[in-house]
Coordinates of C-alpha atoms in Angstrom, one line a residue:
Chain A
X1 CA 4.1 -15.2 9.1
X2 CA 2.6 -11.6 9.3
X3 CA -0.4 -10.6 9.6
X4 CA -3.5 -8.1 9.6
X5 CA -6.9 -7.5 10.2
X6 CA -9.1 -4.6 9.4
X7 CA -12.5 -6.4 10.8
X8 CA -14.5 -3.1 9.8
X9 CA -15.4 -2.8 5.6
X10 CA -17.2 0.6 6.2
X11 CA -16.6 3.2 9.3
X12 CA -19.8 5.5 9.4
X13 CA -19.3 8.6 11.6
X14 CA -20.4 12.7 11.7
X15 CA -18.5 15.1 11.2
X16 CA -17.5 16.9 14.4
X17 CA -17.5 13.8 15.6
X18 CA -14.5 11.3 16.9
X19 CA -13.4 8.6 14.5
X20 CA -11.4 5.5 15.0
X21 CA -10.4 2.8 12.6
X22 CA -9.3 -0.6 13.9
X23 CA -6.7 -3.1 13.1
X24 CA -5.1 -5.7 14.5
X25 CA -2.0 -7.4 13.7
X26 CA 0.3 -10.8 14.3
X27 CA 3.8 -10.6 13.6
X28 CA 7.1 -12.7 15.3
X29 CA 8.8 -10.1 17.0
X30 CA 8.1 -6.2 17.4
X31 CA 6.1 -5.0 14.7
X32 CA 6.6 -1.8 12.0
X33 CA 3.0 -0.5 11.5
X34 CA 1.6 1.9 8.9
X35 CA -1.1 3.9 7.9
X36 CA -2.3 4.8 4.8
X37 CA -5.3 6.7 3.4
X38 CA -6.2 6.2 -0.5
X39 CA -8.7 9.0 -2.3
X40 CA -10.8 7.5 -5.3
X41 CA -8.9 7.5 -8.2
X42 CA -5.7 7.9 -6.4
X43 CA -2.5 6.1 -5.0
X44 CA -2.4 4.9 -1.3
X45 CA -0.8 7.6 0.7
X46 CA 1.5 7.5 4.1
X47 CA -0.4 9.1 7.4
X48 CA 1.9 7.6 9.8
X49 CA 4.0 5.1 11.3
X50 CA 5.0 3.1 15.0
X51 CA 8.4 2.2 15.0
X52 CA 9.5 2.4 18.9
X53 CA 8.8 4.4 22.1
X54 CA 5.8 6.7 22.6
X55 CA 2.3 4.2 22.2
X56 CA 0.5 7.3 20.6
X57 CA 1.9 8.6 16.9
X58 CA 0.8 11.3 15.5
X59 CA 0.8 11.8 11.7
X60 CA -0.9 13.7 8.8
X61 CA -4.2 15.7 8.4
X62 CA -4.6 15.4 12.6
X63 CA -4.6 11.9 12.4
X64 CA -2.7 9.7 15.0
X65 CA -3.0 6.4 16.1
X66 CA -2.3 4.1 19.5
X67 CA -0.3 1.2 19.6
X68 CA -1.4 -1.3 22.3
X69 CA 0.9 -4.4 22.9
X70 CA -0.9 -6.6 24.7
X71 CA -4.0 -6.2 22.6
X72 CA -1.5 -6.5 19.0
X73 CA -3.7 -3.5 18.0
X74 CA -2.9 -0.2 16.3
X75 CA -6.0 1.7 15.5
X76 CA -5.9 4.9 13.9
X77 CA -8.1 8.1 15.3
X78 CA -8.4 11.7 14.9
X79 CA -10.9 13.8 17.4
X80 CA -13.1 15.8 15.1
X81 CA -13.7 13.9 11.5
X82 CA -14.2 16.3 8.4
X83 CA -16.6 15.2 5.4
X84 CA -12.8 14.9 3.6
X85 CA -11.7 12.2 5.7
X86 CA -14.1 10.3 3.7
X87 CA -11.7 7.8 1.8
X88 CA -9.9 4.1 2.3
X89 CA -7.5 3.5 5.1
X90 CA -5.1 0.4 5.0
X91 CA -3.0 -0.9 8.1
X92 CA 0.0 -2.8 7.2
X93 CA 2.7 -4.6 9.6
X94 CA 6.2 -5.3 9.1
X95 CA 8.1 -7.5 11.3
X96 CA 11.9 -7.0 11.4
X97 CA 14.1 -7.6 8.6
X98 CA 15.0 -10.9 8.2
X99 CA 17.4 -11.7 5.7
X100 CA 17.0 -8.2 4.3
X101 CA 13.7 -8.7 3.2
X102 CA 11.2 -5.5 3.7
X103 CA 8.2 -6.7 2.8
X104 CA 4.8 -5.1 4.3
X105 CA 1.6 -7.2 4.7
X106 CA -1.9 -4.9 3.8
X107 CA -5.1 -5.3 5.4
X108 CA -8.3 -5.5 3.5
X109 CA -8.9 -1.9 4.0
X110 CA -11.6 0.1 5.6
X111 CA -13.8 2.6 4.1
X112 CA -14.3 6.1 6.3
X113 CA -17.4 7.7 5.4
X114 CA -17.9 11.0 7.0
X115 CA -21.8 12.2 6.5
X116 CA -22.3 16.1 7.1
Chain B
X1 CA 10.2 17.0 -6.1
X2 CA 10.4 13.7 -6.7
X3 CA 7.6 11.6 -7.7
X4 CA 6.7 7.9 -8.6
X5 CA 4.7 7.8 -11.8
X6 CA 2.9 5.2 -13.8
X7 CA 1.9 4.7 -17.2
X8 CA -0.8 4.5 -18.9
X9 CA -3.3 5.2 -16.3
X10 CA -5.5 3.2 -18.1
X11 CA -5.6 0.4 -20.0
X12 CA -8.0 -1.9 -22.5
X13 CA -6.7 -5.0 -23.7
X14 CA -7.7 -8.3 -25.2
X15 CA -6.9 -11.8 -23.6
X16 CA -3.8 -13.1 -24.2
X17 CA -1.9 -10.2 -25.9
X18 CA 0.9 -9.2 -24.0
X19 CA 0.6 -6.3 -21.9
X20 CA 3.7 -3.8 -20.2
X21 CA 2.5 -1.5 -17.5
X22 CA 5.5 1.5 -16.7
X23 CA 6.7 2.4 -13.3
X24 CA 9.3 5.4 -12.9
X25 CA 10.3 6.6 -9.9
X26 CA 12.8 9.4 -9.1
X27 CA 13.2 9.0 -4.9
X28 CA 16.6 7.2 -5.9
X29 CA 14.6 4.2 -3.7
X30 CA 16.6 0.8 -3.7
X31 CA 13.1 -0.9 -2.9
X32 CA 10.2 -1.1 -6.0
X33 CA 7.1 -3.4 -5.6
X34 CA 4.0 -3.7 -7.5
X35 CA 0.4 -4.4 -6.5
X36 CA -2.7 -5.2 -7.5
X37 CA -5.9 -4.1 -5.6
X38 CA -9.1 -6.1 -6.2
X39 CA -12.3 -5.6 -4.2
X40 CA -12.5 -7.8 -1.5
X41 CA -8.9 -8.5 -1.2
X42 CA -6.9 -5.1 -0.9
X43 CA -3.5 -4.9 -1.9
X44 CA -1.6 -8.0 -3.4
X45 CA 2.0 -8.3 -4.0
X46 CA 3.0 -9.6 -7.2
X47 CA 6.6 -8.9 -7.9
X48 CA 9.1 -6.8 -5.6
X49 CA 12.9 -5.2 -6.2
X50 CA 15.6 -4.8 -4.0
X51 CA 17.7 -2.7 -6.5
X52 CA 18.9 -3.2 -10.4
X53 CA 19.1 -6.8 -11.4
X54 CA 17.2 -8.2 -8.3
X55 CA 13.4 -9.5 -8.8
X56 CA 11.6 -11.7 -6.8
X57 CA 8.0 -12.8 -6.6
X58 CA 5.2 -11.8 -4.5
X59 CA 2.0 -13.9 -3.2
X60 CA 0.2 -13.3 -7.3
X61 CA 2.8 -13.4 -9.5
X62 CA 1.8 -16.1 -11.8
X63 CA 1.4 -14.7 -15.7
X64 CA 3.3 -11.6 -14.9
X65 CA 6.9 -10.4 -14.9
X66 CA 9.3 -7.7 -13.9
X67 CA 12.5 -6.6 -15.5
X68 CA 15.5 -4.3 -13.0
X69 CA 17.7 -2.5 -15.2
X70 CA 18.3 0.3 -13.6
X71 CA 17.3 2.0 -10.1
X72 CA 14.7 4.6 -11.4
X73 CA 12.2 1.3 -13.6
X74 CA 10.3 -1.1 -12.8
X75 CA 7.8 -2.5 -15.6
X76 CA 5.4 -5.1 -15.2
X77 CA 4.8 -7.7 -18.0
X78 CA 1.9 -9.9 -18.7
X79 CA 2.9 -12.3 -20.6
X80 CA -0.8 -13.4 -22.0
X81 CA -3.4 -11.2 -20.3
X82 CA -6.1 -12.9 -19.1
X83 CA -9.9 -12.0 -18.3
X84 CA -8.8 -12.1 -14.2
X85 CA -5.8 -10.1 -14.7
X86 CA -8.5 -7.0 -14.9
X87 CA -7.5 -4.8 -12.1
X88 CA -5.8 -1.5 -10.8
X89 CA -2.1 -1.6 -10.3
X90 CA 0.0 0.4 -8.3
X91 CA 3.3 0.6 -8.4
X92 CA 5.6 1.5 -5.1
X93 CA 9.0 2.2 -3.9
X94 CA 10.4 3.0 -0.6
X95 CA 14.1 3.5 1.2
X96 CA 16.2 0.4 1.9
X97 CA 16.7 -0.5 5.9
X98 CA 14.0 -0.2 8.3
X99 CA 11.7 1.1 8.8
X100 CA 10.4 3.0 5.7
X101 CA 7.1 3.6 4.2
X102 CA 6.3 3.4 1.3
X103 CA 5.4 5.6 -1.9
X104 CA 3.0 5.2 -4.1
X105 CA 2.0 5.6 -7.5
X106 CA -1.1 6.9 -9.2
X107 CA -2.5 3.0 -10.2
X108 CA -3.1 1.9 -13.6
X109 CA -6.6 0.7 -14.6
X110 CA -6.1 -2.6 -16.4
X111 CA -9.5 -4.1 -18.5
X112 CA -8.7 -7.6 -20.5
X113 CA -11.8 -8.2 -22.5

């Protein structure tokens, strides 16, 4: 079984400031892990992904996010937050395929709030 | 540019009427899920596609139902909408093979009064 947690409901932080999100993740074999960011009133949106090789990705909006092994983590951070980073970020994990199946398991989501 | 849509954005219904939520999508995507997103428990799967004439049930899918009749559609049906089927629902599809994201709708607010 696959899974995630997000142990952070709300991420308070200034803009100018660093930012980092956490998740954490169990999965049976190497993991597929995902980012996405959802604006009120709006879909869920891809930032970026780890698939293989580099530990660091970089994705959308100066976003990027560091995969660490041993600690089955993958939290997402950008240097400087802006006031419209402000929205709901999910983690998801994906082991590999088994049987063809692609399914992604969601975190709980965190809410980024980004005060002037 | 292709897009995943959903309609209607939103919805007011009565309990136990049936109730069909649309999902186009035109990626050409093999792969078509739809969620639900309550507050406290993100996203929930409750049906999932693999392409036309495959369904198959997510971790929620009692009372609802999906149809695959072709590779752009993939409407939800609940059968007798209930007072705890109120939610948003957001339809997805993504690229067969690993390891794709996934693309998102714009949601559809569902009320059952």
């Amino acid at each position: 079984a696959q899974s995630v947690a997000q142990p952070e409901d709300q991420v308070n932080v200034a803009e100018g400031n660093p930012l980092t999100v956490k998740c954490t993740y169990s999965v049976s074999g190497n993991p597929y892990l995902f980012w996405y960011v959802q604006y009120p009133n709006r879909g869920l949106q891809f930032l970026l992904k780890y698939i293989t090789g580099d530990n660091l990705v970089k994705g959308s909006y100066g976003f990027e996010a560091e995969f660490n092994k041993s600690q089955t983590s993958f939290h997402l951070k950008k240097p400087s937050a802006l006031v419209s980073d402000s929205a709901l970020y999910f983690c998801a994990v994906r082991g590999p395929s088994t049987g063809g199946s692609y399914i992604p398991t969601f975190g709980r989501g965190t809410s980024l709030i980004v005060h002037p | 540019d292709a897009e995943i849509t959903q309609s209607p954005r939103h919805k007011i219904t009565e309990t136990g009427r049936q109730v069909t939520l649309a999902c186009h999508q035109t990626w050409n995507h093999n792969n078509m899920f739809w969620y639900r997103q309550d507050l406290g428990h993100g996203l929930r799967l409750i049906h999932y596609s693999y392409g036309v004439q495959d369904t198959n049930k997510g971790e929620v899918s009692d009372g609802y139902s999906v149809s695959r009749s072709n590779t752009e559609d993939l409407p939800l049906t609940l059968e007798s909408a209930a007072s705890s089927q109120t939610s948003v629902y957001f339809c997805a599809s993504s690229e067969s093979g690993d390891p794709y994201e996934q693309y998102f709708g714009p949601g559809t607010r569902l009320t059952v009064t």
